[in-house]
Short mmCIF file of C-alpha atoms in Angstrom, two decimals:
data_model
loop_
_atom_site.label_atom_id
_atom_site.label_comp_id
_atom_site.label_asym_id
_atom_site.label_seq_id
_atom_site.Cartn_x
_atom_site.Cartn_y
_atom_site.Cartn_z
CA UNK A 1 0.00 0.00 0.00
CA UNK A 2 1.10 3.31 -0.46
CA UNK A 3 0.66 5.25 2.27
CA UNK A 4 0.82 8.91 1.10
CA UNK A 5 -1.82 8.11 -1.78
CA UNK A 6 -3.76 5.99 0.79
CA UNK A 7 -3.55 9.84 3.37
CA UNK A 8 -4.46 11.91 0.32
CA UNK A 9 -7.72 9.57 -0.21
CA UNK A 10 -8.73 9.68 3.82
CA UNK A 11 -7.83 13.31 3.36
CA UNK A 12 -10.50 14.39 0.45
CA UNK A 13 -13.22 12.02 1.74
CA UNK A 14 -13.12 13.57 5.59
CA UNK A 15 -13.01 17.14 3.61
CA UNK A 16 -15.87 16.11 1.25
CA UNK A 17 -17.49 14.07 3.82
CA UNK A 18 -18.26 11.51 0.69
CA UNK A 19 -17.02 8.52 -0.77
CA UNK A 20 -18.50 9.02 -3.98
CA UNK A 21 -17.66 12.83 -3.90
CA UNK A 22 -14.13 12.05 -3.40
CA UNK A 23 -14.18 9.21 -5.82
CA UNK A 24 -15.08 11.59 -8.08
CA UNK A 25 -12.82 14.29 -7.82
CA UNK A 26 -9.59 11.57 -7.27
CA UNK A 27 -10.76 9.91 -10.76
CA UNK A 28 -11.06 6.97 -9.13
CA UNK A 29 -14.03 4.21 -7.96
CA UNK A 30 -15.66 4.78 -5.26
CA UNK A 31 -14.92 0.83 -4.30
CA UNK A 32 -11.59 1.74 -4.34
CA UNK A 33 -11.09 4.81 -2.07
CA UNK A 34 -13.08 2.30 0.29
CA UNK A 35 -10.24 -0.20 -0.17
CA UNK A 36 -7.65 2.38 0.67
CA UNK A 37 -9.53 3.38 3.37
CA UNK A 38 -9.58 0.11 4.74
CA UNK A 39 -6.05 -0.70 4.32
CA UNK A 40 -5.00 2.57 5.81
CA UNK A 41 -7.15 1.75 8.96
CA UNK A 42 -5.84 -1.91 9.15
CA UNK A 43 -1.80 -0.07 8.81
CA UNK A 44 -2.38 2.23 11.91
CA UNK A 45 -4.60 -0.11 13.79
CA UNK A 46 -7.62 2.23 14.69
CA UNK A 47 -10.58 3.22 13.19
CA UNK A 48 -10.91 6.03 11.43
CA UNK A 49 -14.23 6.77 10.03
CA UNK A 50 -17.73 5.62 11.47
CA UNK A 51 -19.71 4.64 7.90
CA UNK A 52 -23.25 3.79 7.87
CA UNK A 53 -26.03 3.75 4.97
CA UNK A 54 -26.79 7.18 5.60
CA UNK A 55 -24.11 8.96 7.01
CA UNK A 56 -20.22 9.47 7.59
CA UNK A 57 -18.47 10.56 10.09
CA UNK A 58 -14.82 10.61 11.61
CA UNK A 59 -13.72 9.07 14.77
CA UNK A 60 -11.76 11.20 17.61
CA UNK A 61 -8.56 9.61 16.32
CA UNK A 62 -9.61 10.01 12.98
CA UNK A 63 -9.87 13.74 13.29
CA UNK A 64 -6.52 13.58 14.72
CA UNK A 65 -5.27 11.70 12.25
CA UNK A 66 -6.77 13.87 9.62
CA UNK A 67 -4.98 17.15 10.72
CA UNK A 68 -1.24 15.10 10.67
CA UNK A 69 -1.93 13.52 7.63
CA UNK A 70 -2.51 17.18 5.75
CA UNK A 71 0.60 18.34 7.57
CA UNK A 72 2.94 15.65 6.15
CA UNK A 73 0.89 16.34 2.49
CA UNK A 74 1.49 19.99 3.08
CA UNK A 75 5.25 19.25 3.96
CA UNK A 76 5.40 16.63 0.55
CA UNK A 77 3.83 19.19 -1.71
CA UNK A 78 6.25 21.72 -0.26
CA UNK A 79 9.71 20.02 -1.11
CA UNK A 80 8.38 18.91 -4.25
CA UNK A 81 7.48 22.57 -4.95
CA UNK A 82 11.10 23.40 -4.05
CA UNK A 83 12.60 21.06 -6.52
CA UNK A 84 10.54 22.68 -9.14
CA UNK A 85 11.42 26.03 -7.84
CA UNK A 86 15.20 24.83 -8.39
CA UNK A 87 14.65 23.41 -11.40
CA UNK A 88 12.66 26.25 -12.67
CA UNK A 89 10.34 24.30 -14.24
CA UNK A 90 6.38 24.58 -12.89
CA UNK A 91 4.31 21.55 -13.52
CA UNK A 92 1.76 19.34 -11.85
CA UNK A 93 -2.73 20.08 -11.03
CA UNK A 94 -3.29 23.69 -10.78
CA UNK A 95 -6.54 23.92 -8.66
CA UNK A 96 -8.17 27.36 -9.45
CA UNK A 97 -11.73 28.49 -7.76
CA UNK A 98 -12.63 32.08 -10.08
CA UNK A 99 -16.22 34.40 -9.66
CA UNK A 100 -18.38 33.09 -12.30
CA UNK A 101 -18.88 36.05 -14.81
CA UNK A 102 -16.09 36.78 -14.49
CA UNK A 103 -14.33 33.50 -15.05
CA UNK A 104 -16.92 33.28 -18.08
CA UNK A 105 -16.02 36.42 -19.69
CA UNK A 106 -12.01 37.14 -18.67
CA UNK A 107 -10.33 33.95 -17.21
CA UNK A 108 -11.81 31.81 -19.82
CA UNK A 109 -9.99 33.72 -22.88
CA UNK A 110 -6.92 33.77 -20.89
CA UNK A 111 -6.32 30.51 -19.47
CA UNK A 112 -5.80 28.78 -23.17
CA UNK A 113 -2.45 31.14 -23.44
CA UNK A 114 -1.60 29.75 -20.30
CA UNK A 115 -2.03 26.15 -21.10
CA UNK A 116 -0.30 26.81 -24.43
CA UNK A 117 3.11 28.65 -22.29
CA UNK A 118 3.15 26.12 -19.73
CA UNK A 119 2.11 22.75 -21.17
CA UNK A 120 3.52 20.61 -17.82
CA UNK A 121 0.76 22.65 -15.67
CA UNK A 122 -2.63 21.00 -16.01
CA UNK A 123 -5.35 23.34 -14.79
CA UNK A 124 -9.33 22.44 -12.91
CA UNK A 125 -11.19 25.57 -12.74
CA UNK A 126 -14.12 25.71 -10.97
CA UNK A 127 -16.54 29.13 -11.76
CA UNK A 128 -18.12 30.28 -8.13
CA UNK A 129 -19.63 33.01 -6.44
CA UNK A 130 -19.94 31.51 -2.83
CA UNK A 131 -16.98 32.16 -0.40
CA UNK A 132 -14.90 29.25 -0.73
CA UNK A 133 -12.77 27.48 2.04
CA UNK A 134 -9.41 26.85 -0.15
CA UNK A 135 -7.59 24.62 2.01
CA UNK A 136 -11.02 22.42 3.06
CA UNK A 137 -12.23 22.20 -0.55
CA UNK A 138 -8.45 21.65 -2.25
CA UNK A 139 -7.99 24.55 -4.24
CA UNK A 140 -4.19 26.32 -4.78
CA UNK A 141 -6.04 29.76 -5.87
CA UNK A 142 -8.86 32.12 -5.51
CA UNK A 143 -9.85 35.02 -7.82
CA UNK A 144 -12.38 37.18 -6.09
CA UNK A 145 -13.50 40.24 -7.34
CA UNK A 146 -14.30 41.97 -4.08
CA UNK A 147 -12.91 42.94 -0.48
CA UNK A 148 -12.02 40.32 0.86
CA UNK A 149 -13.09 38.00 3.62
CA UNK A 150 -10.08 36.47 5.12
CA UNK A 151 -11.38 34.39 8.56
CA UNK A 152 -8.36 32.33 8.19
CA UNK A 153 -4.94 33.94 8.86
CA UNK A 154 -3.04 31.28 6.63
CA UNK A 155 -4.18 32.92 3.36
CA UNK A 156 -2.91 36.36 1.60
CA UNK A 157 -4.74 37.77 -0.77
CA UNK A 158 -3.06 39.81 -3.30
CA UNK A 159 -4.36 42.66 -5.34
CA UNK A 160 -3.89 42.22 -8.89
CA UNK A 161 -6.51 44.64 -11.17
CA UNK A 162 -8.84 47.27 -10.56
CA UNK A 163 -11.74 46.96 -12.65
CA UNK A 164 -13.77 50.61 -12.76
CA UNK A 165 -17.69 50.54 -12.72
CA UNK A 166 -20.14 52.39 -14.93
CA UNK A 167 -23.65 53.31 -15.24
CA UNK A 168 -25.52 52.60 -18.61
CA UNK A 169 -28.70 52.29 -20.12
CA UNK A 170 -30.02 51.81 -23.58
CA UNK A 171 -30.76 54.60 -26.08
CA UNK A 172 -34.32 53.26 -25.95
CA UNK A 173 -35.13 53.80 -22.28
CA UNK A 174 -32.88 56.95 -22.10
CA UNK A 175 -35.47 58.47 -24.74
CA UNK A 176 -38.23 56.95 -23.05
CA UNK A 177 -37.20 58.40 -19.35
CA UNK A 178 -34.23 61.00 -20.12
CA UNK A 179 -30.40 61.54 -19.62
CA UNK A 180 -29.68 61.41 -15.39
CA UNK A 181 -27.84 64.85 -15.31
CA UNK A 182 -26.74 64.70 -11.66
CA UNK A 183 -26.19 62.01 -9.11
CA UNK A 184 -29.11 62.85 -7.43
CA UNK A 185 -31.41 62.39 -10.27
CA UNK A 186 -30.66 58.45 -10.49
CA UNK A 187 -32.96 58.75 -7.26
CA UNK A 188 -35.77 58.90 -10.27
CA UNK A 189 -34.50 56.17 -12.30
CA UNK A 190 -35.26 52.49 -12.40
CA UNK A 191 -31.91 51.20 -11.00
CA UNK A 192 -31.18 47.71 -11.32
CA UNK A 193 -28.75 46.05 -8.79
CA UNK A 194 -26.36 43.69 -8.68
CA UNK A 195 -26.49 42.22 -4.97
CA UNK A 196 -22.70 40.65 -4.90
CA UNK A 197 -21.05 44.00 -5.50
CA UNK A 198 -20.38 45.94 -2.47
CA UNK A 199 -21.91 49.06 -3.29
CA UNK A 200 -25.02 46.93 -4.08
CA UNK A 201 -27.85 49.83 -3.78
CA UNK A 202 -25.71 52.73 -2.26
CA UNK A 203 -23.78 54.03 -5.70
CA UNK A 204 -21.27 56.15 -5.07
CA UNK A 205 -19.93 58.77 -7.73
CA UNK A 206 -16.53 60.82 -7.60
CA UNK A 207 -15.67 64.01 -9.93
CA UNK A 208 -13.48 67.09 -9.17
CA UNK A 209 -15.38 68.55 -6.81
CA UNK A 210 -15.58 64.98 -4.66
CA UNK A 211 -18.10 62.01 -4.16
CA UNK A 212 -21.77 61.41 -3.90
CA UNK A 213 -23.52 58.63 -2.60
CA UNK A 214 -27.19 57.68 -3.77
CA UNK A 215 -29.40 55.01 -2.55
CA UNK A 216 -30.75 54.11 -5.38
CA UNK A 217 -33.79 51.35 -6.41
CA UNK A 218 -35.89 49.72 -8.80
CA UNK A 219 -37.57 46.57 -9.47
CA UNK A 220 -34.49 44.31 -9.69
CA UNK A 221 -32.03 42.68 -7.72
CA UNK A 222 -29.56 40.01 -8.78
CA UNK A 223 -26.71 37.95 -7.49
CA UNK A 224 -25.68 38.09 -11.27
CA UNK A 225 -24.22 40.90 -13.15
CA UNK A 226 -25.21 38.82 -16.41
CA UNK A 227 -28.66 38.71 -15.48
CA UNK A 228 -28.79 42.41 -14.72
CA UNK A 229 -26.79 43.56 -18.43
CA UNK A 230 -29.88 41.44 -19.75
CA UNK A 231 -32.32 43.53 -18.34
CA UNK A 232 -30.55 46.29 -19.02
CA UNK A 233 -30.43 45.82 -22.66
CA UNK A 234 -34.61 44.24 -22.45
CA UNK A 235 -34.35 48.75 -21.53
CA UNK A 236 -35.52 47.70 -18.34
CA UNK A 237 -33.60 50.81 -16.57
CA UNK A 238 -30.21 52.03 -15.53
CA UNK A 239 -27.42 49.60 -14.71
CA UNK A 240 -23.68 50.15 -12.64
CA UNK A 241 -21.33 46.81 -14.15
CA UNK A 242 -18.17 46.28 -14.43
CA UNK A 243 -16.20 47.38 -17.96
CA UNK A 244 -15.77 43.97 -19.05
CA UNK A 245 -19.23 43.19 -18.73
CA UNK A 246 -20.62 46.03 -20.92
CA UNK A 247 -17.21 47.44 -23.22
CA UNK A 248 -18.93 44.85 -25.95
CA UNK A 249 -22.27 46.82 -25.94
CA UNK A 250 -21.40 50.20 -25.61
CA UNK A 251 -19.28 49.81 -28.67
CA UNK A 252 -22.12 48.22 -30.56
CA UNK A 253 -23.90 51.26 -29.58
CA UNK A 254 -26.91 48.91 -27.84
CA UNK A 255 -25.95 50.51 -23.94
CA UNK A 256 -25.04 54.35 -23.61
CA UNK A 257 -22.66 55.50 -20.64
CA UNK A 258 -24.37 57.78 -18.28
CA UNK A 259 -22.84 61.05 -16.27
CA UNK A 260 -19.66 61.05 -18.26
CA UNK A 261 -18.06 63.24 -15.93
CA UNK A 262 -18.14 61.19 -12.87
CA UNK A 263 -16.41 58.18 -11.88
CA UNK A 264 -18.20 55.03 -10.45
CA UNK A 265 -16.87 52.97 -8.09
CA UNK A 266 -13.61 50.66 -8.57
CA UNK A 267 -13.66 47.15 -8.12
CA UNK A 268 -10.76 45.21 -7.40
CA UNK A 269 -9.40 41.42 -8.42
CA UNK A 270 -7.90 39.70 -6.14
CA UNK A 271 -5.82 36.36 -5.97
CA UNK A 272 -5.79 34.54 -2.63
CA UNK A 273 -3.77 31.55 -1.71
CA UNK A 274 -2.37 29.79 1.08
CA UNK A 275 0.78 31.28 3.15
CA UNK A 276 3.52 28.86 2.41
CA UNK A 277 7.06 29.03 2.84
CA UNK A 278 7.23 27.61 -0.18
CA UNK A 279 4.55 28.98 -2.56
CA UNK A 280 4.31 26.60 -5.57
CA UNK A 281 5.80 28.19 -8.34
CA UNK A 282 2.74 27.02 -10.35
CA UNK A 283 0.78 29.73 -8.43
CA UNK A 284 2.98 32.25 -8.61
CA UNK A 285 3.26 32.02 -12.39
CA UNK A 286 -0.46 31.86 -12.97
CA UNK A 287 -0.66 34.95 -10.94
CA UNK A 288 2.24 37.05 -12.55
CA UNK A 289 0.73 35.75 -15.98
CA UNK A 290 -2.69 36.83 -15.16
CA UNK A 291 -1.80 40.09 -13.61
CA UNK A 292 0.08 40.34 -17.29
CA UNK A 293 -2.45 39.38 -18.97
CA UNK A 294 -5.54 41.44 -17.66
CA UNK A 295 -2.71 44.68 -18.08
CA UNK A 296 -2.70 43.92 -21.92
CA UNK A 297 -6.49 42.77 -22.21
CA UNK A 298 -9.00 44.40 -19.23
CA UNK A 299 -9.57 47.72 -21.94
CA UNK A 300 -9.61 50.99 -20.59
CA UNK A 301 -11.28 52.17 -23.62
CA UNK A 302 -14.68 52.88 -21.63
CA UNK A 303 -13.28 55.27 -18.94
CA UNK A 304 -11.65 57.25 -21.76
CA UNK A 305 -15.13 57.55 -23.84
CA UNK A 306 -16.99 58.47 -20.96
CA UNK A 307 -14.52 61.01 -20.22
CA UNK A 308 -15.45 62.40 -23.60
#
């Protein structure tokens, strides 16, 4: 038996609290991460998991075990992460968890480039909007377009783009319900909102002579920015999204920039990974490339038109 493969198996089926789950994720039958199991509970002589039709659950020694057994992974990933660093040569399962328009609309054209660069780095991205617990749930990296939420003091997040809001609305409803002139008169508008972002119905606008907040509202709310350029462009009302999620329509001419002469909020990207003293040079390069990438491809072409 080997024991390390036989630890990484126990490991993913306490974190996924599933056979089948981890099965699934390890590429492997689920009859055989029972096996291993098994023979890793007949090698140290102690139960480790409790397994009934309906549930699972893990044994005091078994949650003992657990935590060594990710140390002495943790430790094995590390010094084979140091012989790549030496070697200079990144390689092995790049686990990346990305915000899902985001990943739809950015990561997605980039990470072919990537693949095509680095062809001994394999790559599972998973597209999420939930706060996700990297080290539980087996993920190397995190791109999170927001502040964020760092509970667990093992992690750094790293800033790597600021992505600039803007309000819009079609040439349709703009004729229909006029051109906002001032801050204050989005107050009249029907404002649709995009829950996830952090200004969510409080938009707050900057120009030369400082910023204004408005609470603004209307008869939609989404956890989706996707959902809210649709109703946007249905002329539904006045929108605040990101530049990558509207650059496409303004040029088309199908969504019109509003109050030119103020400056929505700023959003910003962020990559967040585990605090290692030996970071994997497979994360590091993903995030210098990306960081690269989104310099040569995340247009500023909007904030110069709507400066105009």
């Amino acid at each position: 038996m080997d024991v390390l493969s036989a630890m990484a198996v126990f490991v993913r089926v306490v974190d996924l609290k599933s056979f089948s789950l981890a099965a699934s994720e390890l590429g492997i039958s689920s009859s055989s991460v029972s096996k291993q199991i098994s023979h890793l509970e007949q090698h140290v002589g102690a139960r480790l998991l409790q397994r009934t039709t309906r549930r699972l659950s893990v044994t005091e020694v078994g949650a003992a075990y657990h935590e060594k057994c990710q140390a002495i992974l943790a430790d094995v990933d590390e010094a084979e992460n140091l012989v790549s660093q030496l070697q200079g040569k990144p390689r092995g399962l790049l686990r990346i968890n990305c915000n899902m328009t985001f990943g739809q609309l950015l990561l997605s054209k980039a990470i072919p480039e990537f693949m095509a660069a680095y062809p001994d780095v394999q790559l599972e991205v998973a597209l999420d909007d939930s706060d996700v617990e990297l080290l539980k749930e087996g993920f190397d990296l995190a791109l999170r377009i927001a502040h964020p939420k760092l509970p667990d003091s093992s992690l750094i997040a790293r800033q790597i783009a600021s992505i600039p809001l803007f309000l819009c609305a079609t040439p349709s409803y703009l004729a229909q319900h006029g051109h906002p002139q001032t801050p204050e008169d989005l107050r009249q508008h029907n404002c649709l909102v995009f829950m996830l972002a952090s200004n969510t119905n409080l938009w707050t606008l900057t120009n030369a002579e400082g910023s204004q907040t408005v609470q603004v509202s209307g008869d939609l709310k989404a956890n989706n920015s996707l959902l809210v350029l649709q109703a946007a462009l249905a002329h539904r009302g006045v929108a605040n999204l990101a530049s990558f999620v509207i650059e496409h329509y303004v040029e088309e001419g199908r969504l019109e920039l509003l109050l030119p002469e103020f400056q929505a909020e700023q959003l910003s990207l962020y990559a967040i990974y585990p605090d290692r003293k030996y970071s994997p040079p497979k994360v590091s390069l993903f995030i210098e490339f990306f960081q690269g990438w989104l310099e040569n491809n995340l247009q500023q072409k909007l904030h110069c038109q709507s400066r105009a």
